[in-house]
Amino acid sequence: MKFLADGMLGKLTRWLRLAGHDVIYLGKSTLPPEKQDEDLLQAAKSGERILLTSDVQLHKRAIKAGLKSVLIRGTDVASQLAEISRRLGVKMEIVPENSRCPLCNGKLDPVERSSIEKLVPENVLKTSNLFWRCTECQKIYWRGRHWEKIIETVKQYRKAVG
Ligand SMILES: [Zn+2]
């Protein structure tokens, strides 16, 4: 799915990308709040994206303008993902083959071990066999130690979504 996340939802943005969703995050801005809201609504409309926001007023404005919007109330990422699932009827699965780059939203491509040998630490080469590279920012991913944390959050999410 295609989402647009407000500036408060950076962590959620990275998680949704891991789950394979196309998420634009406009981040913190120095523009006045009113102008920021205008920009978000405009971007959601022109990109046909579902707005994700923790701002009740902005959520109401989006709905009034005929946009799709999900109001995010949870404070931890597992419950936030569960809110989106319940509202939109989508299941979140973290499968690296489908993931997008958490940093830039680029698509990930599997890469041969031999082509990245010089680019990752030696201990990683010893313990990992599967690698992916972001087609945009070129960052290389593998299932490292952080993978266990990811699995843990996925478990919490499943509990929360019921
Ligand atoms: Zn990237």
JSON list of N, CA and C in Angstrom, two decimals, residues 2-17 22-29 33-44 49-62 68-75 80 83-84:
[
{"chain": "A", "resi": 2, "resn": "LYS", "atom": "N", "xyz": [0.26, 2.34, -0.42]},
{"chain": "A", "resi": 2, "resn": "LYS", "atom": "CA", "xyz": [1.01, 3.60, -0.47]},
{"chain": "A", "resi": 2, "resn": "LYS", "atom": "C", "xyz": [0.55, 4.52, 0.66]},
{"chain": "A", "resi": 3, "resn": "PHE", "atom": "N", "xyz": [1.54, 4.93, 1.47]},
{"chain": "A", "resi": 3, "resn": "PHE", "atom": "CA", "xyz": [1.23, 5.78, 2.62]},
{"chain": "A", "resi": 3, "resn": "PHE", "atom": "C", "xyz": [2.02, 7.07, 2.59]},
{"chain": "A", "resi": 4, "resn": "LEU", "atom": "N", "xyz": [1.51, 8.01, 3.35]},
{"chain": "A", "resi": 4, "resn": "LEU", "atom": "CA", "xyz": [2.23, 9.25, 3.61]},
{"chain": "A", "resi": 4, "resn": "LEU", "atom": "C", "xyz": [2.18, 9.47, 5.11]},
{"chain": "A", "resi": 5, "resn": "ALA", "atom": "N", "xyz": [3.35, 9.53, 5.76]},
{"chain": "A", "resi": 5, "resn": "ALA", "atom": "CA", "xyz": [3.36, 9.62, 7.22]},
{"chain": "A", "resi": 5, "resn": "ALA", "atom": "C", "xyz": [3.73, 11.03, 7.67]},
{"chain": "A", "resi": 6, "resn": "ASP", "atom": "N", "xyz": [3.09, 11.49, 8.73]},
{"chain": "A", "resi": 6, "resn": "ASP", "atom": "CA", "xyz": [3.42, 12.82, 9.23]},
{"chain": "A", "resi": 6, "resn": "ASP", "atom": "C", "xyz": [4.76, 12.79, 10.00]},
{"chain": "A", "resi": 7, "resn": "GLY", "atom": "N", "xyz": [5.27, 13.97, 10.33]},
{"chain": "A", "resi": 7, "resn": "GLY", "atom": "CA", "xyz": [6.61, 14.11, 10.90]},
{"chain": "A", "resi": 7, "resn": "GLY", "atom": "C", "xyz": [6.84, 13.43, 12.24]},
{"chain": "A", "resi": 8, "resn": "MET", "atom": "N", "xyz": [5.75, 12.98, 12.90]},
{"chain": "A", "resi": 8, "resn": "MET", "atom": "CA", "xyz": [5.88, 12.34, 14.20]},
{"chain": "A", "resi": 8, "resn": "MET", "atom": "C", "xyz": [6.11, 10.83, 14.06]},
{"chain": "A", "resi": 9, "resn": "LEU", "atom": "N", "xyz": [5.99, 10.32, 12.86]},
{"chain": "A", "resi": 9, "resn": "LEU", "atom": "CA", "xyz": [5.90, 8.87, 12.69]},
{"chain": "A", "resi": 9, "resn": "LEU", "atom": "C", "xyz": [7.09, 8.25, 11.95]},
{"chain": "A", "resi": 10, "resn": "GLY", "atom": "N", "xyz": [8.28, 8.74, 12.29]},
{"chain": "A", "resi": 10, "resn": "GLY", "atom": "CA", "xyz": [9.49, 8.24, 11.62]},
{"chain": "A", "resi": 10, "resn": "GLY", "atom": "C", "xyz": [9.75, 6.76, 11.84]},
{"chain": "A", "resi": 11, "resn": "LYS", "atom": "N", "xyz": [9.57, 6.31, 13.07]},
{"chain": "A", "resi": 11, "resn": "LYS", "atom": "CA", "xyz": [9.83, 4.91, 13.37]},
{"chain": "A", "resi": 11, "resn": "LYS", "atom": "C", "xyz": [8.82, 4.00, 12.67]},
{"chain": "A", "resi": 12, "resn": "LEU", "atom": "N", "xyz": [7.56, 4.40, 12.74]},
{"chain": "A", "resi": 12, "resn": "LEU", "atom": "CA", "xyz": [6.51, 3.64, 12.06]},
{"chain": "A", "resi": 12, "resn": "LEU", "atom": "C", "xyz": [6.79, 3.56, 10.56]},
{"chain": "A", "resi": 13, "resn": "THR", "atom": "N", "xyz": [7.27, 4.67, 10.00]},
{"chain": "A", "resi": 13, "resn": "THR", "atom": "CA", "xyz": [7.62, 4.70, 8.58]},
{"chain": "A", "resi": 13, "resn": "THR", "atom": "C", "xyz": [8.63, 3.62, 8.24]},
{"chain": "A", "resi": 14, "resn": "ARG", "atom": "N", "xyz": [9.69, 3.51, 9.04]},
{"chain": "A", "resi": 14, "resn": "ARG", "atom": "CA", "xyz": [10.73, 2.51, 8.76]},
{"chain": "A", "resi": 14, "resn": "ARG", "atom": "C", "xyz": [10.16, 1.10, 8.83]},
{"chain": "A", "resi": 15, "resn": "TRP", "atom": "N", "xyz": [9.26, 0.88, 9.78]},
{"chain": "A", "resi": 15, "resn": "TRP", "atom": "CA", "xyz": [8.65, -0.45, 9.93]},
{"chain": "A", "resi": 15, "resn": "TRP", "atom": "C", "xyz": [7.74, -0.81, 8.77]},
{"chain": "A", "resi": 16, "resn": "LEU", "atom": "N", "xyz": [6.96, 0.16, 8.34]},
{"chain": "A", "resi": 16, "resn": "LEU", "atom": "CA", "xyz": [6.07, -0.11, 7.20]},
{"chain": "A", "resi": 16, "resn": "LEU", "atom": "C", "xyz": [6.87, -0.43, 5.94]},
{"chain": "A", "resi": 17, "resn": "ARG", "atom": "N", "xyz": [7.99, 0.25, 5.77]},
{"chain": "A", "resi": 17, "resn": "ARG", "atom": "CA", "xyz": [8.86, -0.04, 4.62]},
{"chain": "A", "resi": 17, "resn": "ARG", "atom": "C", "xyz": [9.43, -1.45, 4.73]},
{"chain": "A", "resi": 22, "resn": "ASP", "atom": "N", "xyz": [5.05, 1.16, 0.52]},
{"chain": "A", "resi": 22, "resn": "ASP", "atom": "CA", "xyz": [5.66, 2.34, -0.08]},
{"chain": "A", "resi": 22, "resn": "ASP", "atom": "C", "xyz": [5.25, 3.55, 0.78]},
{"chain": "A", "resi": 23, "resn": "VAL", "atom": "N", "xyz": [6.21, 4.07, 1.54]},
{"chain": "A", "resi": 23, "resn": "VAL", "atom": "CA", "xyz": [5.87, 5.14, 2.49]},
{"chain": "A", "resi": 23, "resn": "VAL", "atom": "C", "xyz": [6.71, 6.39, 2.25]},
{"chain": "A", "resi": 24, "resn": "ILE", "atom": "N", "xyz": [6.04, 7.50, 2.07]},
{"chain": "A", "resi": 24, "resn": "ILE", "atom": "CA", "xyz": [6.75, 8.77, 1.99]},
{"chain": "A", "resi": 24, "resn": "ILE", "atom": "C", "xyz": [6.63, 9.44, 3.35]},
{"chain": "A", "resi": 25, "resn": "TYR", "atom": "N", "xyz": [7.77, 9.93, 3.80]},
{"chain": "A", "resi": 25, "resn": "TYR", "atom": "CA", "xyz": [7.85, 10.57, 5.11]},
{"chain": "A", "resi": 25, "resn": "TYR", "atom": "C", "xyz": [8.41, 11.96, 4.89]},
{"chain": "A", "resi": 26, "resn": "LEU", "atom": "N", "xyz": [7.63, 12.97, 5.24]},
{"chain": "A", "resi": 26, "resn": "LEU", "atom": "CA", "xyz": [8.10, 14.32, 4.97]},
{"chain": "A", "resi": 26, "resn": "LEU", "atom": "C", "xyz": [9.01, 14.86, 6.06]},
{"chain": "A", "resi": 27, "resn": "GLY", "atom": "N", "xyz": [9.01, 14.21, 7.21]},
{"chain": "A", "resi": 27, "resn": "GLY", "atom": "CA", "xyz": [9.96, 14.58, 8.26]},
{"chain": "A", "resi": 27, "resn": "GLY", "atom": "C", "xyz": [9.67, 15.92, 8.92]},
{"chain": "A", "resi": 28, "resn": "LYS", "atom": "N", "xyz": [10.59, 16.29, 9.79]},
{"chain": "A", "resi": 28, "resn": "LYS", "atom": "CA", "xyz": [10.42, 17.56, 10.50]},
{"chain": "A", "resi": 28, "resn": "LYS", "atom": "C", "xyz": [10.66, 18.71, 9.53]},
{"chain": "A", "resi": 29, "resn": "SER", "atom": "N", "xyz": [9.92, 19.76, 9.75]},
{"chain": "A", "resi": 29, "resn": "SER", "atom": "CA", "xyz": [10.04, 20.89, 8.84]},
{"chain": "A", "resi": 29, "resn": "SER", "atom": "C", "xyz": [10.04, 22.18, 9.64]},
{"chain": "A", "resi": 33, "resn": "PRO", "atom": "N", "xyz": [3.12, 25.25, 11.25]},
{"chain": "A", "resi": 33, "resn": "PRO", "atom": "CA", "xyz": [2.30, 24.04, 11.29]},
{"chain": "A", "resi": 33, "resn": "PRO", "atom": "C", "xyz": [1.15, 24.04, 10.27]},
{"chain": "A", "resi": 34, "resn": "GLU", "atom": "N", "xyz": [0.54, 25.18, 10.10]},
{"chain": "A", "resi": 34, "resn": "GLU", "atom": "CA", "xyz": [-0.60, 25.26, 9.18]},
{"chain": "A", "resi": 34, "resn": "GLU", "atom": "C", "xyz": [-0.17, 24.91, 7.75]},
{"chain": "A", "resi": 35, "resn": "LYS", "atom": "N", "xyz": [1.00, 25.45, 7.37]},
{"chain": "A", "resi": 35, "resn": "LYS", "atom": "CA", "xyz": [1.54, 25.20, 6.03]},
{"chain": "A", "resi": 35, "resn": "LYS", "atom": "C", "xyz": [1.95, 23.73, 5.88]},
{"chain": "A", "resi": 36, "resn": "GLN", "atom": "N", "xyz": [2.51, 23.17, 6.95]},
{"chain": "A", "resi": 36, "resn": "GLN", "atom": "CA", "xyz": [2.91, 21.76, 6.92]},
{"chain": "A", "resi": 36, "resn": "GLN", "atom": "C", "xyz": [1.71, 20.86, 6.68]},
{"chain": "A", "resi": 37, "resn": "ASP", "atom": "N", "xyz": [0.61, 21.18, 7.37]},
{"chain": "A", "resi": 37, "resn": "ASP", "atom": "CA", "xyz": [-0.61, 20.38, 7.20]},
{"chain": "A", "resi": 37, "resn": "ASP", "atom": "C", "xyz": [-1.12, 20.47, 5.77]},
{"chain": "A", "resi": 38, "resn": "GLU", "atom": "N", "xyz": [-1.09, 21.70, 5.23]},
{"chain": "A", "resi": 38, "resn": "GLU", "atom": "CA", "xyz": [-1.51, 21.89, 3.84]},
{"chain": "A", "resi": 38, "resn": "GLU", "atom": "C", "xyz": [-0.69, 21.00, 2.91]},
{"chain": "A", "resi": 39, "resn": "ASP", "atom": "N", "xyz": [0.63, 21.03, 3.12]},
{"chain": "A", "resi": 39, "resn": "ASP", "atom": "CA", "xyz": [1.54, 20.26, 2.26]},
{"chain": "A", "resi": 39, "resn": "ASP", "atom": "C", "xyz": [1.25, 18.76, 2.36]},
{"chain": "A", "resi": 40, "resn": "LEU", "atom": "N", "xyz": [1.01, 18.30, 3.59]},
{"chain": "A", "resi": 40, "resn": "LEU", "atom": "CA", "xyz": [0.72, 16.87, 3.79]},
{"chain": "A", "resi": 40, "resn": "LEU", "atom": "C", "xyz": [-0.55, 16.46, 3.05]},
{"chain": "A", "resi": 41, "resn": "LEU", "atom": "N", "xyz": [-1.59, 17.27, 3.21]},
{"chain": "A", "resi": 41, "resn": "LEU", "atom": "CA", "xyz": [-2.87, 16.95, 2.57]},
{"chain": "A", "resi": 41, "resn": "LEU", "atom": "C", "xyz": [-2.72, 16.96, 1.05]},
{"chain": "A", "resi": 42, "resn": "GLN", "atom": "N", "xyz": [-1.99, 17.94, 0.57]},
{"chain": "A", "resi": 42, "resn": "GLN", "atom": "CA", "xyz": [-1.77, 18.05, -0.88]},
{"chain": "A", "resi": 42, "resn": "GLN", "atom": "C", "xyz": [-0.99, 16.84, -1.41]},
{"chain": "A", "resi": 43, "resn": "ALA", "atom": "N", "xyz": [0.06, 16.46, -0.65]},
{"chain": "A", "resi": 43, "resn": "ALA", "atom": "CA", "xyz": [0.90, 15.33, -1.08]},
{"chain": "A", "resi": 43, "resn": "ALA", "atom": "C", "xyz": [0.12, 14.01, -1.05]},
{"chain": "A", "resi": 44, "resn": "ALA", "atom": "N", "xyz": [-0.73, 13.85, -0.04]},
{"chain": "A", "resi": 44, "resn": "ALA", "atom": "CA", "xyz": [-1.54, 12.63, 0.07]},
{"chain": "A", "resi": 44, "resn": "ALA", "atom": "C", "xyz": [-2.50, 12.55, -1.12]},
{"chain": "A", "resi": 49, "resn": "ARG", "atom": "N", "xyz": [-2.16, 8.67, -1.71]},
{"chain": "A", "resi": 49, "resn": "ARG", "atom": "CA", "xyz": [-1.60, 7.93, -0.58]},
{"chain": "A", "resi": 49, "resn": "ARG", "atom": "C", "xyz": [-2.52, 8.04, 0.63]},
{"chain": "A", "resi": 50, "resn": "ILE", "atom": "N", "xyz": [-2.46, 7.01, 1.47]},
{"chain": "A", "resi": 50, "resn": "ILE", "atom": "CA", "xyz": [-3.23, 7.02, 2.71]},
{"chain": "A", "resi": 50, "resn": "ILE", "atom": "C", "xyz": [-2.43, 7.79, 3.75]},
{"chain": "A", "resi": 51, "resn": "LEU", "atom": "N", "xyz": [-3.05, 8.80, 4.33]},
{"chain": "A", "resi": 51, "resn": "LEU", "atom": "CA", "xyz": [-2.36, 9.61, 5.33]},
{"chain": "A", "resi": 51, "resn": "LEU", "atom": "C", "xyz": [-2.31, 8.87, 6.67]},
{"chain": "A", "resi": 52, "resn": "LEU", "atom": "N", "xyz": [-1.14, 8.88, 7.29]},
{"chain": "A", "resi": 52, "resn": "LEU", "atom": "CA", "xyz": [-1.00, 8.35, 8.64]},
{"chain": "A", "resi": 52, "resn": "LEU", "atom": "C", "xyz": [-0.61, 9.52, 9.53]},
{"chain": "A", "resi": 53, "resn": "THR", "atom": "N", "xyz": [-1.43, 9.80, 10.52]},
{"chain": "A", "resi": 53, "resn": "THR", "atom": "CA", "xyz": [-1.12, 10.94, 11.38]},
{"chain": "A", "resi": 53, "resn": "THR", "atom": "C", "xyz": [-1.57, 10.68, 12.81]},
{"chain": "A", "resi": 54, "resn": "SER", "atom": "N", "xyz": [-0.87, 11.30, 13.75]},
{"chain": "A", "resi": 54, "resn": "SER", "atom": "CA", "xyz": [-1.29, 11.20, 15.14]},
{"chain": "A", "resi": 54, "resn": "SER", "atom": "C", "xyz": [-1.98, 12.50, 15.57]},
{"chain": "A", "resi": 55, "resn": "ASP", "atom": "N", "xyz": [-2.24, 13.36, 14.60]},
{"chain": "A", "resi": 55, "resn": "ASP", "atom": "CA", "xyz": [-2.85, 14.66, 14.87]},
{"chain": "A", "resi": 55, "resn": "ASP", "atom": "C", "xyz": [-4.35, 14.59, 14.52]},
{"chain": "A", "resi": 56, "resn": "VAL", "atom": "N", "xyz": [-5.18, 14.67, 15.57]},
{"chain": "A", "resi": 56, "resn": "VAL", "atom": "CA", "xyz": [-6.63, 14.52, 15.39]},
{"chain": "A", "resi": 56, "resn": "VAL", "atom": "C", "xyz": [-7.19, 15.53, 14.40]},
{"chain": "A", "resi": 57, "resn": "GLN", "atom": "N", "xyz": [-6.74, 16.78, 14.54]},
{"chain": "A", "resi": 57, "resn": "GLN", "atom": "CA", "xyz": [-7.26, 17.83, 13.66]},
{"chain": "A", "resi": 57, "resn": "GLN", "atom": "C", "xyz": [-6.93, 17.57, 12.20]},
{"chain": "A", "resi": 58, "resn": "LEU", "atom": "N", "xyz": [-5.68, 17.18, 11.97]},
{"chain": "A", "resi": 58, "resn": "LEU", "atom": "CA", "xyz": [-5.24, 16.91, 10.61]},
{"chain": "A", "resi": 58, "resn": "LEU", "atom": "C", "xyz": [-6.02, 15.72, 10.04]},
{"chain": "A", "resi": 59, "resn": "HIS", "atom": "N", "xyz": [-6.19, 14.70, 10.88]},
{"chain": "A", "resi": 59, "resn": "HIS", "atom": "CA", "xyz": [-6.97, 13.52, 10.46]},
{"chain": "A", "resi": 59, "resn": "HIS", "atom": "C", "xyz": [-8.37, 13.93, 10.03]},
{"chain": "A", "resi": 60, "resn": "LYS", "atom": "N", "xyz": [-9.02, 14.77, 10.84]},
{"chain": "A", "resi": 60, "resn": "LYS", "atom": "CA", "xyz": [-10.38, 15.22, 10.52]},
{"chain": "A", "resi": 60, "resn": "LYS", "atom": "C", "xyz": [-10.42, 16.01, 9.21]},
{"chain": "A", "resi": 61, "resn": "ARG", "atom": "N", "xyz": [-9.42, 16.86, 9.02]},
{"chain": "A", "resi": 61, "resn": "ARG", "atom": "CA", "xyz": [-9.37, 17.65, 7.79]},
{"chain": "A", "resi": 61, "resn": "ARG", "atom": "C", "xyz": [-9.21, 16.75, 6.57]},
{"chain": "A", "resi": 62, "resn": "ALA", "atom": "N", "xyz": [-8.38, 15.70, 6.73]},
{"chain": "A", "resi": 62, "resn": "ALA", "atom": "CA", "xyz": [-8.14, 14.78, 5.62]},
{"chain": "A", "resi": 62, "resn": "ALA", "atom": "C", "xyz": [-9.42, 14.07, 5.23]},
{"chain": "A", "resi": 68, "resn": "LYS", "atom": "N", "xyz": [-8.17, 9.32, 2.34]},
{"chain": "A", "resi": 68, "resn": "LYS", "atom": "CA", "xyz": [-8.09, 8.23, 3.29]},
{"chain": "A", "resi": 68, "resn": "LYS", "atom": "C", "xyz": [-7.07, 8.60, 4.34]},
{"chain": "A", "resi": 69, "resn": "SER", "atom": "N", "xyz": [-7.42, 8.38, 5.60]},
{"chain": "A", "resi": 69, "resn": "SER", "atom": "CA", "xyz": [-6.50, 8.74, 6.68]},
{"chain": "A", "resi": 69, "resn": "SER", "atom": "C", "xyz": [-6.68, 7.77, 7.84]},
{"chain": "A", "resi": 70, "resn": "VAL", "atom": "N", "xyz": [-5.58, 7.40, 8.46]},
{"chain": "A", "resi": 70, "resn": "VAL", "atom": "CA", "xyz": [-5.64, 6.57, 9.66]},
{"chain": "A", "resi": 70, "resn": "VAL", "atom": "C", "xyz": [-5.06, 7.36, 10.82]},
{"chain": "A", "resi": 71, "resn": "LEU", "atom": "N", "xyz": [-5.86, 7.51, 11.86]},
{"chain": "A", "resi": 71, "resn": "LEU", "atom": "CA", "xyz": [-5.40, 8.21, 13.05]},
{"chain": "A", "resi": 71, "resn": "LEU", "atom": "C", "xyz": [-4.60, 7.24, 13.92]},
{"chain": "A", "resi": 72, "resn": "ILE", "atom": "N", "xyz": [-3.36, 7.58, 14.18]},
{"chain": "A", "resi": 72, "resn": "ILE", "atom": "CA", "xyz": [-2.48, 6.71, 14.94]},
{"chain": "A", "resi": 72, "resn": "ILE", "atom": "C", "xyz": [-2.46, 7.17, 16.40]},
{"chain": "A", "resi": 73, "resn": "ARG", "atom": "N", "xyz": [-2.92, 6.30, 17.31]},
{"chain": "A", "resi": 73, "resn": "ARG", "atom": "CA", "xyz": [-2.97, 6.66, 18.73]},
{"chain": "A", "resi": 73, "resn": "ARG", "atom": "C", "xyz": [-1.92, 5.95, 19.55]},
{"chain": "A", "resi": 74, "resn": "GLY", "atom": "N", "xyz": [-1.53, 4.77, 19.12]},
{"chain": "A", "resi": 74, "resn": "GLY", "atom": "CA", "xyz": [-0.56, 3.97, 19.87]},
{"chain": "A", "resi": 74, "resn": "GLY", "atom": "C", "xyz": [0.78, 4.67, 19.99]},
{"chain": "A", "resi": 75, "resn": "THR", "atom": "N", "xyz": [1.52, 4.34, 21.06]},
{"chain": "A", "resi": 75, "resn": "THR", "atom": "CA", "xyz": [2.82, 4.97, 21.25]},
{"chain": "A", "resi": 75, "resn": "THR", "atom": "C", "xyz": [3.96, 4.04, 20.85]},
{"chain": "A", "resi": 80, "resn": "GLN", "atom": "N", "xyz": [0.91, 0.53, 16.84]},
{"chain": "A", "resi": 80, "resn": "GLN", "atom": "CA", "xyz": [0.62, 1.40, 15.69]},
{"chain": "A", "resi": 80, "resn": "GLN", "atom": "C", "xyz": [0.36, 0.57, 14.43]},
{"chain": "A", "resi": 83, "resn": "GLU", "atom": "N", "xyz": [-3.03, -0.91, 14.64]},
{"chain": "A", "resi": 83, "resn": "GLU", "atom": "CA", "xyz": [-4.10, 0.04, 14.32]},
{"chain": "A", "resi": 83, "resn": "GLU", "atom": "C", "xyz": [-4.33, 0.12, 12.82]},
{"chain": "A", "resi": 84, "resn": "ILE", "atom": "N", "xyz": [-3.23, 0.16, 12.08]},
{"chain": "A", "resi": 84, "resn": "ILE", "atom": "CA", "xyz": [-3.33, 0.24, 10.62]},
{"chain": "A", "resi": 84, "resn": "ILE", "atom": "C", "xyz": [-3.96, -1.02, 10.06]}
]
